[in-house]
Every structure is written in C-alpha cells, then in structure tokens.
mmCIF file of C-alpha atoms in Angstrom:
data_model
loop_
_atom_site.group_PDB
_atom_site.id
_atom_site.type_symbol
_atom_site.label_atom_id
_atom_site.label_comp_id
_atom_site.label_asym_id
_atom_site.label_seq_id
_atom_site.Cartn_x
_atom_site.Cartn_y
_atom_site.Cartn_z
ATOM 1 C CA MET A 10 0.000 0.000 0.000
ATOM 2 C CA HIS A 11 3.003 2.303 0.127
ATOM 3 C CA GLY A 12 2.513 5.205 -2.269
ATOM 4 C CA GLU A 13 -0.979 3.925 -3.168
ATOM 5 C CA ASP A 14 -4.225 5.527 -2.116
ATOM 6 C CA PRO A 15 -6.624 2.622 -1.472
ATOM 7 C CA PHE A 16 -9.508 4.893 -2.353
ATOM 8 C CA ASP A 17 -8.081 5.617 -5.825
ATOM 9 C CA GLU A 18 -7.281 1.945 -6.271
ATOM 10 C CA GLY A 19 -10.896 1.122 -5.461
ATOM 11 C CA ALA A 20 -12.120 3.812 -7.850
ATOM 12 C CA ARG A 21 -10.354 2.115 -10.750
ATOM 13 C CA SER A 22 -12.074 -1.198 -10.108
ATOM 14 C CA ILE A 23 -15.484 -0.048 -8.948
ATOM 15 C CA LEU A 24 -17.096 -0.523 -12.371
ATOM 16 C CA ARG A 25 -15.844 -4.094 -12.764
ATOM 17 C CA GLN A 26 -18.341 -5.770 -10.452
ATOM 18 C CA PRO A 27 -20.529 -8.886 -10.675
ATOM 19 C CA ARG A 28 -24.236 -8.419 -11.296
ATOM 20 C CA ALA A 29 -24.963 -9.486 -7.706
ATOM 21 C CA VAL A 30 -23.002 -6.495 -6.418
ATOM 22 C CA TRP A 31 -24.763 -4.065 -8.752
ATOM 23 C CA ALA A 32 -28.147 -5.490 -7.752
ATOM 24 C CA THR A 33 -27.382 -5.020 -4.052
ATOM 25 C CA ALA A 34 -25.874 -1.556 -4.592
ATOM 26 C CA GLY A 35 -28.867 -0.460 -6.660
ATOM 27 C CA ALA A 36 -31.276 -1.591 -3.978
ATOM 28 C CA SER A 37 -29.093 0.231 -1.424
ATOM 29 C CA VAL A 38 -29.539 3.500 -3.324
ATOM 30 C CA VAL A 39 -33.317 3.131 -3.082
ATOM 31 C CA ALA A 40 -33.095 2.135 0.596
ATOM 32 C CA PHE A 41 -31.138 5.286 1.432
ATOM 33 C CA MET A 42 -33.530 7.323 -0.715
ATOM 34 C CA GLY A 43 -36.252 6.351 1.730
ATOM 35 C CA ILE A 44 -34.612 8.400 4.504
ATOM 36 C CA GLY A 45 -34.916 11.761 2.755
ATOM 37 C CA LEU A 46 -37.831 10.920 0.490
ATOM 38 C CA VAL A 47 -40.417 12.640 2.661
ATOM 39 C CA ASP A 48 -38.357 15.797 3.231
ATOM 40 C CA PRO A 49 -39.795 17.975 0.422
ATOM 41 C CA ILE A 50 -43.350 16.696 0.911
ATOM 42 C CA LEU A 51 -43.667 17.106 4.686
ATOM 43 C CA PRO A 52 -45.740 20.308 4.323
ATOM 44 C CA SER A 53 -47.857 18.614 1.627
ATOM 45 C CA ILE A 54 -48.487 15.611 3.889
ATOM 46 C CA ALA A 55 -49.462 17.965 6.715
ATOM 47 C CA ARG A 56 -52.003 19.694 4.467
ATOM 48 C CA GLY A 57 -53.271 16.457 2.925
ATOM 49 C CA LEU A 58 -53.868 14.744 6.270
ATOM 50 C CA ASP A 59 -54.831 17.907 8.177
ATOM 51 C CA ALA A 60 -51.921 17.392 10.585
ATOM 52 C CA THR A 61 -49.550 19.672 12.456
ATOM 53 C CA ALA A 62 -45.809 19.888 11.793
ATOM 54 C CA SER A 63 -45.019 17.992 14.994
ATOM 55 C CA GLN A 64 -47.451 15.212 14.026
ATOM 56 C CA VAL A 65 -46.010 14.828 10.522
ATOM 57 C CA SER A 66 -42.464 14.877 11.883
ATOM 58 C CA LEU A 67 -43.323 11.667 13.720
ATOM 59 C CA LEU A 68 -42.814 9.983 10.329
ATOM 60 C CA PHE A 69 -39.116 10.257 11.102
ATOM 61 C CA THR A 70 -39.524 9.402 14.796
ATOM 62 C CA SER A 71 -41.311 6.100 14.219
ATOM 63 C CA TYR A 72 -38.938 5.211 11.377
ATOM 64 C CA PHE A 73 -35.739 5.801 13.326
ATOM 65 C CA LEU A 74 -37.022 4.497 16.657
ATOM 66 C CA ILE A 75 -37.754 1.131 15.079
ATOM 67 C CA THR A 76 -34.453 1.306 13.182
ATOM 68 C CA ALA A 77 -32.574 1.823 16.472
ATOM 69 C CA ILE A 78 -34.266 -1.084 18.220
ATOM 70 C CA ALA A 79 -33.895 -3.285 15.141
ATOM 71 C CA MET A 80 -30.111 -2.862 15.300
ATOM 72 C CA LEU A 81 -30.167 -5.371 18.159
ATOM 73 C CA VAL A 82 -32.039 -7.824 15.940
ATOM 74 C CA THR A 83 -30.333 -7.599 12.539
ATOM 75 C CA GLY A 84 -27.145 -9.451 13.537
ATOM 76 C CA PHE A 85 -29.212 -12.075 15.357
ATOM 77 C CA VAL A 86 -31.277 -12.653 12.216
ATOM 78 C CA SER A 87 -28.539 -12.535 9.559
ATOM 79 C CA SER A 88 -26.214 -14.855 11.494
ATOM 80 C CA ARG A 89 -28.983 -17.471 11.468
ATOM 81 C CA ILE A 90 -30.704 -17.207 8.084
ATOM 82 C CA GLY A 91 -27.839 -15.709 6.034
ATOM 83 C CA GLY A 92 -27.242 -12.398 4.295
ATOM 84 C CA ARG A 93 -29.313 -13.046 1.171
ATOM 85 C CA ARG A 94 -32.464 -14.013 3.052
ATOM 86 C CA THR A 95 -32.029 -11.084 5.435
ATOM 87 C CA LEU A 96 -31.765 -8.680 2.497
ATOM 88 C CA LEU A 97 -34.867 -10.137 0.879
ATOM 89 C CA ALA A 98 -36.825 -10.032 4.136
ATOM 90 C CA GLY A 99 -35.899 -6.371 4.582
ATOM 91 C CA LEU A 100 -36.827 -5.522 0.991
ATOM 92 C CA ALA A 101 -40.155 -7.319 1.277
ATOM 93 C CA LEU A 102 -41.050 -5.352 4.410
ATOM 94 C CA VAL A 103 -40.134 -2.058 2.723
ATOM 95 C CA VAL A 104 -42.244 -2.887 -0.353
ATOM 96 C CA VAL A 105 -45.278 -3.715 1.779
ATOM 97 C CA PHE A 106 -45.052 -0.809 4.219
ATOM 98 C CA ALA A 107 -44.053 1.795 1.629
ATOM 99 C CA ALA A 108 -47.104 0.839 -0.419
ATOM 100 C CA LEU A 109 -49.320 0.917 2.673
ATOM 101 C CA SER A 110 -47.920 4.369 3.535
ATOM 102 C CA GLY A 111 -49.314 5.671 0.261
ATOM 103 C CA THR A 112 -52.794 4.459 1.190
ATOM 104 C CA SER A 113 -52.835 6.127 4.628
ATOM 105 C CA GLY A 114 -56.024 7.912 5.600
ATOM 106 C CA SER A 115 -54.609 9.550 8.709
ATOM 107 C CA VAL A 116 -51.270 10.690 10.044
ATOM 108 C CA GLY A 117 -51.476 7.954 12.703
ATOM 109 C CA GLU A 118 -51.679 5.265 10.027
ATOM 110 C CA LEU A 119 -48.796 6.815 8.106
ATOM 111 C CA VAL A 120 -46.606 6.968 11.216
ATOM 112 C CA GLY A 121 -47.340 3.306 11.935
ATOM 113 C CA PHE A 122 -46.552 2.207 8.395
ATOM 114 C CA ARG A 123 -43.283 4.160 8.473
ATOM 115 C CA ALA A 124 -42.341 2.173 11.574
ATOM 116 C CA GLY A 125 -42.711 -1.070 9.618
ATOM 117 C CA TRP A 126 -40.703 0.505 6.814
ATOM 118 C CA GLY A 127 -37.947 1.308 9.332
ATOM 119 C CA LEU A 128 -37.725 -2.337 10.391
ATOM 120 C CA GLY A 129 -37.345 -3.458 6.784
ATOM 121 C CA ASN A 130 -34.759 -0.797 6.051
ATOM 122 C CA ALA A 131 -32.741 -1.742 9.150
ATOM 123 C CA LEU A 132 -32.610 -5.394 8.071
ATOM 124 C CA PHE A 133 -31.566 -4.432 4.557
ATOM 125 C CA VAL A 134 -29.070 -1.623 5.188
ATOM 126 C CA SER A 135 -27.269 -3.364 8.053
ATOM 127 C CA THR A 136 -26.665 -6.420 5.847
ATOM 128 C CA ALA A 137 -25.993 -4.813 2.454
ATOM 129 C CA LEU A 138 -22.389 -3.775 3.131
ATOM 130 C CA ALA A 139 -21.330 -7.254 4.256
ATOM 131 C CA VAL A 140 -22.967 -8.743 1.175
ATOM 132 C CA ILE A 141 -21.315 -6.249 -1.184
ATOM 133 C CA VAL A 142 -17.886 -6.872 0.380
ATOM 134 C CA GLY A 143 -18.363 -10.617 0.154
ATOM 135 C CA ALA A 144 -19.383 -10.556 -3.510
ATOM 136 C CA ALA A 145 -17.329 -7.611 -4.869
ATOM 137 C CA ALA A 146 -14.361 -7.835 -7.203
ATOM 138 C CA GLY A 147 -11.329 -5.571 -6.746
ATOM 139 C CA GLY A 148 -10.903 -5.809 -2.988
ATOM 140 C CA GLY A 149 -12.426 -4.137 0.027
ATOM 141 C CA ALA A 150 -11.639 -0.586 -1.129
ATOM 142 C CA ALA A 151 -13.759 -0.959 -4.272
ATOM 143 C CA ALA A 152 -16.608 -2.536 -2.316
ATOM 144 C CA ILE A 153 -16.668 0.188 0.321
ATOM 145 C CA LEU A 154 -16.418 2.922 -2.302
ATOM 146 C CA LEU A 155 -19.408 1.416 -4.094
ATOM 147 C CA TYR A 156 -21.428 1.204 -0.869
ATOM 148 C CA GLU A 157 -20.588 4.746 0.198
ATOM 149 C CA SER A 158 -21.442 5.995 -3.282
ATOM 150 C CA ALA A 159 -24.824 4.243 -3.019
ATOM 151 C CA LEU A 160 -25.386 5.902 0.353
ATOM 152 C CA GLY A 161 -24.548 9.372 -0.951
ATOM 153 C CA LEU A 162 -26.527 8.940 -4.169
ATOM 154 C CA GLY A 163 -29.558 7.700 -2.247
ATOM 155 C CA MET A 164 -29.425 10.563 0.255
ATOM 156 C CA ALA A 165 -29.129 13.035 -2.628
ATOM 157 C CA CYS A 166 -31.817 11.549 -4.872
ATOM 158 C CA GLY A 167 -34.394 10.837 -2.164
ATOM 159 C CA PRO A 168 -35.531 14.469 -1.835
ATOM 160 C CA LEU A 169 -35.457 14.930 -5.615
ATOM 161 C CA VAL A 170 -37.633 11.871 -6.259
ATOM 162 C CA GLY A 171 -39.912 12.878 -3.413
ATOM 163 C CA ALA A 172 -40.335 16.322 -4.941
ATOM 164 C CA ALA A 173 -40.898 15.086 -8.504
ATOM 165 C CA LEU A 174 -43.537 12.532 -7.546
ATOM 166 C CA GLY A 175 -44.924 14.504 -4.617
ATOM 167 C CA ASN A 176 -45.684 17.566 -6.720
ATOM 168 C CA ALA A 177 -48.729 15.707 -8.051
ATOM 169 C CA SER A 178 -49.671 13.959 -4.801
ATOM 170 C CA TRP A 179 -47.880 13.276 -1.530
ATOM 171 C CA ARG A 180 -48.894 9.609 -1.936
ATOM 172 C CA TYR A 181 -46.935 8.973 -5.134
ATOM 173 C CA PRO A 182 -43.407 8.944 -3.602
ATOM 174 C CA PHE A 183 -44.437 6.065 -1.341
ATOM 175 C CA PHE A 184 -45.852 4.040 -4.230
ATOM 176 C CA GLY A 185 -42.753 4.853 -6.298
ATOM 177 C CA THR A 186 -40.437 3.612 -3.560
ATOM 178 C CA ALA A 187 -42.431 0.395 -3.219
ATOM 179 C CA ALA A 188 -42.114 -0.213 -6.971
ATOM 180 C CA LEU A 189 -38.355 0.467 -7.011
ATOM 181 C CA MET A 190 -37.740 -1.789 -4.025
ATOM 182 C CA ALA A 191 -39.795 -4.530 -5.675
ATOM 183 C CA ILE A 192 -37.434 -4.303 -8.658
ATOM 184 C CA GLY A 193 -34.511 -4.549 -6.216
ATOM 185 C CA PHE A 194 -36.102 -7.643 -4.655
ATOM 186 C CA ILE A 195 -36.362 -9.317 -8.065
ATOM 187 C CA ALA A 196 -32.780 -8.360 -8.993
ATOM 188 C CA ILE A 197 -31.291 -9.729 -5.759
ATOM 189 C CA THR A 198 -33.377 -12.896 -6.071
ATOM 190 C CA ALA A 199 -32.037 -13.419 -9.582
ATOM 191 C CA PHE A 200 -28.382 -12.427 -9.217
ATOM 192 C CA LEU A 201 -27.259 -12.871 -5.604
ATOM 193 C CA LYS A 202 -26.287 -16.284 -4.316
ATOM 194 C CA GLU A 203 -26.463 -17.104 -0.634
ATOM 195 C CA GLN A 204 -23.482 -15.856 1.380
ATOM 196 C CA PRO A 205 -21.671 -18.059 3.923
ATOM 197 C CA LYS A 206 -23.136 -17.769 7.409
ATOM 198 C CA PRO A 207 -20.876 -16.454 10.206
ATOM 199 C CA ALA A 208 -19.024 -19.071 12.232
ATOM 200 C CA ARG A 209 -20.564 -17.665 15.432
ATOM 201 C CA LYS A 210 -24.189 -16.710 15.875
ATOM 202 C CA THR A 211 -24.852 -13.238 17.283
ATOM 203 C CA SER A 212 -27.049 -12.930 20.368
ATOM 204 C CA LEU A 213 -29.512 -10.091 20.965
ATOM 205 C CA LEU A 214 -27.424 -8.726 23.842
ATOM 206 C CA ASP A 215 -24.012 -8.797 22.137
ATOM 207 C CA PRO A 216 -24.298 -5.177 20.829
ATOM 208 C CA VAL A 217 -25.267 -3.933 24.299
ATOM 209 C CA ARG A 218 -22.351 -5.779 25.882
ATOM 210 C CA ALA A 219 -20.001 -4.229 23.312
ATOM 211 C CA LEU A 220 -20.965 -0.776 24.627
ATOM 212 C CA GLY A 221 -19.239 -1.706 27.879
ATOM 213 C CA HIS A 222 -15.993 -0.741 26.122
ATOM 214 C CA GLY A 223 -15.201 2.861 27.057
ATOM 215 C CA GLY A 224 -14.017 3.852 23.597
ATOM 216 C CA LEU A 225 -17.064 2.507 21.786
ATOM 217 C CA ALA A 226 -19.388 4.014 24.395
ATOM 218 C CA SER A 227 -17.663 7.391 23.908
ATOM 219 C CA VAL A 228 -18.068 7.254 20.131
ATOM 220 C CA ALA A 229 -21.725 6.306 20.511
ATOM 221 C CA ALA A 230 -22.359 9.124 23.001
ATOM 222 C CA SER A 231 -20.709 11.710 20.764
ATOM 223 C CA ALA A 232 -22.589 10.371 17.724
ATOM 224 C CA PHE A 233 -25.855 10.636 19.662
ATOM 225 C CA PHE A 234 -25.363 14.398 20.071
ATOM 226 C CA TYR A 235 -24.184 14.722 16.475
ATOM 227 C CA ASN A 236 -27.219 12.877 15.128
ATOM 228 C CA TYR A 237 -29.472 15.292 16.981
ATOM 229 C CA ALA A 238 -27.860 18.122 15.014
ATOM 230 C CA PHE A 239 -27.890 16.142 11.756
ATOM 231 C CA PHE A 240 -31.584 15.316 11.878
ATOM 232 C CA THR A 241 -32.585 18.799 12.907
ATOM 233 C CA VAL A 242 -31.435 19.731 9.400
ATOM 234 C CA LEU A 243 -33.132 16.772 7.761
ATOM 235 C CA ALA A 244 -36.460 16.644 9.611
ATOM 236 C CA PHE A 245 -37.133 20.222 10.792
ATOM 237 C CA THR A 246 -35.602 22.512 8.158
ATOM 238 C CA PRO A 247 -38.218 21.741 5.436
ATOM 239 C CA PHE A 248 -40.857 23.418 7.598
ATOM 240 C CA VAL A 249 -38.614 26.435 8.151
ATOM 241 C CA LEU A 250 -37.798 26.847 4.455
ATOM 242 C CA ASN A 251 -41.504 26.331 3.582
ATOM 243 C CA MET A 252 -40.853 25.912 -0.141
ATOM 244 C CA THR A 253 -42.658 24.068 -2.911
ATOM 245 C CA PRO A 254 -41.791 20.365 -3.245
ATOM 246 C CA TYR A 255 -39.656 21.071 -6.327
ATOM 247 C CA LYS A 256 -37.640 23.847 -4.691
ATOM 248 C CA SER A 257 -37.235 21.956 -1.431
ATOM 249 C CA GLY A 258 -36.201 18.841 -3.356
ATOM 250 C CA ALA A 259 -33.576 20.845 -5.261
ATOM 251 C CA VAL A 260 -32.146 22.247 -2.001
ATOM 252 C CA PHE A 261 -31.844 18.836 -0.399
ATOM 253 C CA PHE A 262 -30.493 17.313 -3.604
ATOM 254 C CA ALA A 263 -27.635 19.816 -3.482
ATOM 255 C CA TRP A 264 -27.278 19.042 0.231
ATOM 256 C CA GLY A 265 -27.067 15.328 -0.539
ATOM 257 C CA LEU A 266 -24.480 15.843 -3.263
ATOM 258 C CA LEU A 267 -22.219 17.723 -0.857
ATOM 259 C CA LEU A 268 -22.768 14.992 1.719
ATOM 260 C CA ALA A 269 -21.698 12.351 -0.784
ATOM 261 C CA VAL A 270 -18.652 14.258 -2.073
ATOM 262 C CA PHE A 271 -17.311 15.119 1.372
ATOM 263 C CA SER A 272 -18.009 11.647 2.744
ATOM 264 C CA VAL A 273 -16.400 9.726 -0.105
ATOM 265 C CA LEU A 274 -13.736 12.103 -1.445
ATOM 266 C CA VAL A 275 -12.834 14.773 1.098
ATOM 267 C CA ALA A 276 -13.015 13.163 4.544
ATOM 268 C CA PRO A 277 -10.471 10.377 3.932
ATOM 269 C CA ARG A 278 -7.907 12.847 2.612
ATOM 270 C CA LEU A 279 -8.398 15.241 5.538
ATOM 271 C CA GLN A 280 -8.090 12.328 7.952
ATOM 272 C CA LYS A 281 -4.840 11.287 6.359
ATOM 273 C CA ARG A 282 -3.452 14.803 6.746
ATOM 274 C CA PHE A 283 -4.819 15.917 10.131
ATOM 275 C CA GLY A 284 -6.007 12.770 11.903
ATOM 276 C CA SER A 285 -9.505 11.510 12.594
ATOM 277 C CA LEU A 286 -10.123 13.280 15.896
ATOM 278 C CA LYS A 287 -9.065 16.733 14.698
ATOM 279 C CA VAL A 288 -11.196 16.411 11.569
ATOM 280 C CA LEU A 289 -14.191 15.255 13.577
ATOM 281 C CA GLY A 290 -13.902 17.924 16.263
ATOM 282 C CA GLY A 291 -13.405 20.712 13.739
ATOM 283 C CA SER A 292 -16.281 19.511 11.547
ATOM 284 C CA LEU A 293 -18.653 19.336 14.522
ATOM 285 C CA LEU A 294 -17.822 22.913 15.544
ATOM 286 C CA LEU A 295 -18.287 24.133 11.972
ATOM 287 C CA LEU A 296 -21.638 22.337 11.830
ATOM 288 C CA ALA A 297 -22.670 24.118 15.047
ATOM 289 C CA ALA A 298 -21.796 27.502 13.527
ATOM 290 C CA ASP A 299 -23.654 26.603 10.337
ATOM 291 C CA LEU A 300 -26.772 25.676 12.326
ATOM 292 C CA LEU A 301 -26.801 29.051 14.061
ATOM 293 C CA ILE A 302 -26.521 30.785 10.681
ATOM 294 C CA LEU A 303 -29.359 28.603 9.383
ATOM 295 C CA GLY A 304 -31.547 29.473 12.348
ATOM 296 C CA TYR A 305 -30.957 33.233 12.435
ATOM 297 C CA GLY A 306 -30.184 34.067 8.803
ATOM 298 C CA SER A 307 -32.528 35.360 6.139
ATOM 299 C CA HIS A 308 -34.403 32.888 3.928
ATOM 300 C CA PRO A 309 -31.712 32.850 1.176
ATOM 301 C CA THR A 310 -29.022 32.491 3.855
ATOM 302 C CA ALA A 311 -30.909 29.611 5.433
ATOM 303 C CA ILE A 312 -31.027 27.844 2.055
ATOM 304 C CA VAL A 313 -27.267 28.212 1.601
ATOM 305 C CA ALA A 314 -26.593 27.090 5.172
ATOM 306 C CA THR A 315 -28.792 24.026 4.660
ATOM 307 C CA VAL A 316 -26.832 23.003 1.564
ATOM 308 C CA VAL A 317 -23.448 23.698 3.199
ATOM 309 C CA SER A 318 -24.356 21.559 6.214
ATOM 310 C CA GLY A 319 -24.179 18.556 3.894
ATOM 311 C CA ALA A 320 -20.401 18.962 3.704
ATOM 312 C CA PHE A 321 -19.941 18.753 7.474
ATOM 313 C CA ILE A 322 -22.461 15.941 7.814
ATOM 314 C CA GLY A 323 -20.666 13.930 5.120
ATOM 315 C CA MET A 324 -17.308 14.275 6.872
ATOM 316 C CA ASN A 325 -18.773 13.435 10.259
ATOM 317 C CA ASN A 326 -20.525 10.328 8.954
ATOM 318 C CA THR A 327 -17.286 8.945 7.566
ATOM 319 C CA VAL A 328 -15.155 9.620 10.643
ATOM 320 C CA TYR A 329 -17.724 8.349 13.120
ATOM 321 C CA THR A 330 -18.055 5.172 11.085
ATOM 322 C CA GLU A 331 -14.336 4.531 11.250
ATOM 323 C CA LEU A 332 -14.047 5.328 14.933
ATOM 324 C CA ALA A 333 -16.942 3.063 15.863
ATOM 325 C CA LEU A 334 -15.336 0.024 14.279
ATOM 326 C CA GLY A 335 -11.690 0.686 15.096
ATOM 327 C CA VAL A 336 -11.846 1.660 18.725
ATOM 328 C CA SER A 337 -12.825 -1.639 20.358
ATOM 329 C CA ASP A 338 -11.969 -5.307 19.931
ATOM 330 C CA ALA A 339 -15.609 -6.316 19.434
ATOM 331 C CA PRO A 340 -16.458 -7.978 16.107
ATOM 332 C CA ARG A 341 -17.255 -5.245 13.619
ATOM 333 C CA PRO A 342 -20.909 -6.190 13.032
ATOM 334 C CA VAL A 343 -21.475 -6.256 16.798
ATOM 335 C CA ALA A 344 -19.695 -2.935 17.380
ATOM 336 C CA SER A 345 -21.657 -1.394 14.524
ATOM 337 C CA ALA A 346 -24.969 -2.605 15.949
ATOM 338 C CA GLY A 347 -24.209 -1.213 19.411
ATOM 339 C CA TYR A 348 -23.067 2.120 18.015
ATOM 340 C CA ASN A 349 -26.065 2.475 15.712
ATOM 341 C CA PHE A 350 -28.441 1.394 18.475
ATOM 342 C CA VAL A 351 -27.425 4.465 20.506
ATOM 343 C CA ARG A 352 -27.119 7.086 17.768
ATOM 344 C CA TRP A 353 -30.429 6.367 16.029
ATOM 345 C CA PHE A 354 -32.322 7.239 19.197
ATOM 346 C CA ALA A 355 -31.288 10.867 18.655
ATOM 347 C CA ALA A 356 -32.638 10.701 15.105
ATOM 348 C CA ALA A 357 -35.920 9.457 16.560
ATOM 349 C CA ALA A 358 -36.066 12.238 19.170
ATOM 350 C CA VAL A 359 -35.436 15.239 16.911
ATOM 351 C CA PRO A 360 -38.572 15.121 14.744
ATOM 352 C CA PHE A 361 -40.726 15.185 17.854
ATOM 353 C CA LEU A 362 -38.695 17.614 19.966
ATOM 354 C CA ALA A 363 -37.746 20.271 17.392
ATOM 355 C CA PRO A 364 -41.331 21.328 16.507
ATOM 356 C CA LYS A 365 -42.246 21.216 20.203
ATOM 357 C CA ILE A 366 -39.307 23.462 21.076
ATOM 358 C CA GLU A 367 -40.488 25.893 18.401
ATOM 359 C CA GLU A 368 -43.992 25.875 19.892
ATOM 360 C CA TRP A 369 -42.582 26.556 23.365
ATOM 361 C CA SER A 370 -40.190 29.299 22.210
ATOM 362 C CA ASP A 371 -39.653 30.495 18.630
ATOM 363 C CA ILE A 372 -38.352 29.333 15.254
ATOM 364 C CA HIS A 373 -34.696 30.022 16.136
ATOM 365 C CA ILE A 374 -34.324 27.964 19.301
ATOM 366 C CA PRO A 375 -34.474 24.453 17.747
ATOM 367 C CA PHE A 376 -31.339 25.362 15.781
ATOM 368 C CA VAL A 377 -29.662 26.717 18.910
ATOM 369 C CA VAL A 378 -30.362 23.402 20.643
ATOM 370 C CA ALA A 379 -28.989 21.523 17.620
ATOM 371 C CA ALA A 380 -25.847 23.689 17.635
ATOM 372 C CA VAL A 381 -25.348 23.002 21.333
ATOM 373 C CA ALA A 382 -25.731 19.273 20.606
ATOM 374 C CA ALA A 383 -23.022 19.463 17.926
ATOM 375 C CA VAL A 384 -20.698 21.241 20.357
ATOM 376 C CA ALA A 385 -21.492 18.600 22.996
ATOM 377 C CA GLY A 386 -20.441 15.939 20.495
ATOM 378 C CA ALA A 387 -17.127 17.750 19.977
ATOM 379 C CA VAL A 388 -16.640 18.060 23.762
ATOM 380 C CA VAL A 389 -17.107 14.309 24.179
ATOM 381 C CA VAL A 390 -14.510 13.698 21.468
ATOM 382 C CA TRP A 391 -12.045 16.042 23.193
ATOM 383 C CA ALA A 392 -12.703 14.773 26.731
ATOM 384 C CA ARG A 393 -12.460 11.120 25.722
ATOM 385 C CA ARG A 394 -9.742 11.510 23.105
ATOM 386 C CA THR A 395 -7.404 9.012 24.766
ATOM 387 C CA SER A 396 -10.157 6.371 24.666
ATOM 388 C CA LEU A 397 -10.859 7.107 21.002
ATOM 389 C CA VAL A 398 -7.353 6.328 19.810
ATOM 390 C CA HIS A 399 -6.771 2.675 19.029
ATOM 391 C CA GLU A 400 -3.409 1.280 20.102
ATOM 392 C CA ALA A 401 -2.043 4.768 20.822
ATOM 393 C CA GLU A 402 -2.194 5.819 17.160
ATOM 394 C CA GLU A 403 -4.683 7.770 15.087
ATOM 395 C CA LEU A 404 -6.970 5.455 13.196
ATOM 396 C CA ALA A 405 -6.262 4.711 9.549
ATOM 397 C CA PRO A 406 -8.533 6.180 6.850
ATOM 398 C CA VAL A 407 -11.996 4.686 6.658
ATOM 399 C CA HIS A 408 -11.260 2.870 3.422
ATOM 400 C CA ALA A 409 -8.508 0.748 4.917
ATOM 401 C CA THR A 410 -9.059 -2.930 5.557
ATOM 402 C CA GLU A 411 -7.740 -5.213 8.217
ATOM 403 C CA ASP A 412 -7.394 -8.914 7.452
ATOM 404 C CA GLY A 413 -9.716 -8.353 4.533
ATOM 405 C CA VAL A 414 -12.483 -6.892 6.714
ATOM 406 C CA PRO A 415 -13.511 -3.312 5.898
ATOM 407 C CA VAL A 416 -13.471 -0.663 8.592
ATOM 408 C CA PHE A 417 -17.001 0.587 8.094
ATOM 409 C CA ALA A 418 -20.105 0.846 10.232
ATOM 410 C CA ASN A 419 -23.126 2.261 8.411
#
C-alpha cells in the first residue's frame, strides 16, 4: 500500500463488479432514498392529512425508533438465516409498508406504516455492506467505495424523487419507492447467491455488551449528540424553508451531493493529513456555527446554510463510522450494531422535539439546541480523546481494511 491511495485503487475497479453487487448496490440507493424521500413533501403531507408539523415529523420518529431497536435484531437474524435471506426479508417489508404508507387515511396510520418501513430498512441496510464486500471484485476498497457511493446517491436523490412525484400527490413517492424496491427484490433474487453464514451466531445482547468498552461508548455518546444536530437539518428545516416540493427537493439534492462528495472524497484525505479526531472535532464545531446561521439568517441564507451543512455531515458520517469500528476489539458487526443502536435514538427524538421546542419558544431555538448538541459531540470527542485512539495511534482512513475486513459501520 506504500505510495498507493486505497480509495483511488478502489475507484479504478469499482465498475468491474458482478451483477450481484450491482443489484445489491442499486437496492441500497433506493433504501437510502427512503430516509430523505419525505423531506420535500412534509408540508404537503401535513395539508393532505390535516396534521400539524409535529405530528407529521413523527414519520421520522417512528422510522428511526424502530431502526434503532432493530439494530439489536439484525445481527441475530442474519447470522442465522444468512445475508441473502435477510436482504430479501428487509426488501419485502419495505415494499409492503411503503405501499401501505401511500394508502394512509390519517397521520397515525402513516406513522405506523413508516415504523414497519424502518424495520425493513434496518434489516436491509445493516446487511448490504457485508454482502457487497463478500461478492465484490477488486478488494475491500472498491466494495466500500461502491457502498458509500450508493449511500450518498440515495441521500441526494431521495428528496429529488420525493419532490418530482410529490408535486402531483404526496402519496406517489411512497408508491414509487415500493415499486423500485420490488425491482430490487427481483434483482437480488435473480443475481445474488447465498453468502456463507458467520461461524458464530450473534445474540440479541451482544451489541449492548459491546458498549461496555469505554471507547465505543464514547463514540456512541458523541454520535448521539451529532445525530441530533444532523436530523434537525433533515427533519425540521423543510418546515422552516416552507418551499414548494420542487424547490425543497432541489435544495436537499444539493445538500445530498455535498454529503456524498465530502463523505467519499474529502473526509479520507483530511483524515490522512490531520487525523480523525481533529477532523471530527473541527467539523462538529463548523456544523454548530452553520446551524446558528441557518436558524438566524434570512431565507436565502438559510437555504445556503442548509446546503453547506451537507459537507460537514458527510465528513462526520465517515469519521464516526471509522471510529466506531476501530476503537474496540468487538467484532465489527457487533460494534456497529451497538453504536447504531445508541445514535439512532437521537434521530428518533429530533422530529418530535424540534417542533415542540419551536412551539414553546420560537423558530430560532431548535437550531440553537442543535448547535449546542453538535458542540457537545465535539466536547465528548475532546474529553475522551485518549479512549478514542486505538493502540495509541490515530486510526487509519476509513477505506482501509484489516485482514480483509472493511473498517465501516453504516
């Protein structure tokens, strides 16, 4: 690896992949689209179902609450029935509950169906990386690059697809997602062979036990605060911008593109130059400043700040991922499950709390709270810095592999 950038090496081989890898990666794009799909149509859903902003925001709360809890289940399931069956089970659940979401007659029904969608997405997303790595050609770097690209593309395209379909009716994005995931189900059924099962079956409590490691617990705690800031942008900002679905979709598409570019291209190079902890701490503080600008700036300024936040979020996602899997000696799937179990609870809390905070105070304060959360994440990183360094050295870039196993957590 001397003189070679594993990321660039992966980039050269990313296009030379088996059909099974492309099928899984394509379905991953759609799965990640589901996270931001409802962003540009939240106001439309509120009007269509005669619901308040806080009620509609529960679409995110139910989705991420179930996702968090499901992190304790995904390893248990996949280690027993295999990666292929876990992927297909997740896809089937998404198809069913996304379609049911489009038929909702009340916001309560829609929130419930999104919860089922979250379970399916958790089963799929938590297994997709392992499947891609196991089936990919060109080594771990190419596989991880492909997965991260799918993540970024999905996060970018979700709002755009939601806007395009939602301009006619808020129901259409849900039906569209169900159709795309059904195509993914067929493609994986046709092209992906069953992957070898792990030698050791994962128990439901293994991820919780892994959090007993001080370093992993510190990463999870910092990521909890960071996710609060992250999902304030994703779940609350659409109501603040109050734009048409097309305009809101364009804003979050640009946001998603920056997220993808900084996650895949920029973060690893900054880590190599400055170290993971400095990059993470600096990015969290910049995100805090950006949130204050978003909250107190004019409408055009808020739009720019929303887009720019994607850069900091992309860098943070990459560094947190690496830290979570490199800081403890727990098996990577177990460490990932424990870490994600903690951080997704913040994503579930924001959609409910942010509108409530606005009701109790004013439109600016939810962003102040989010900025404070980002600073708190940076403080945890600084205070626990000795626990976040593995074997007394800064962690290697996220695209490195160890014994053929990628250092990745999402």
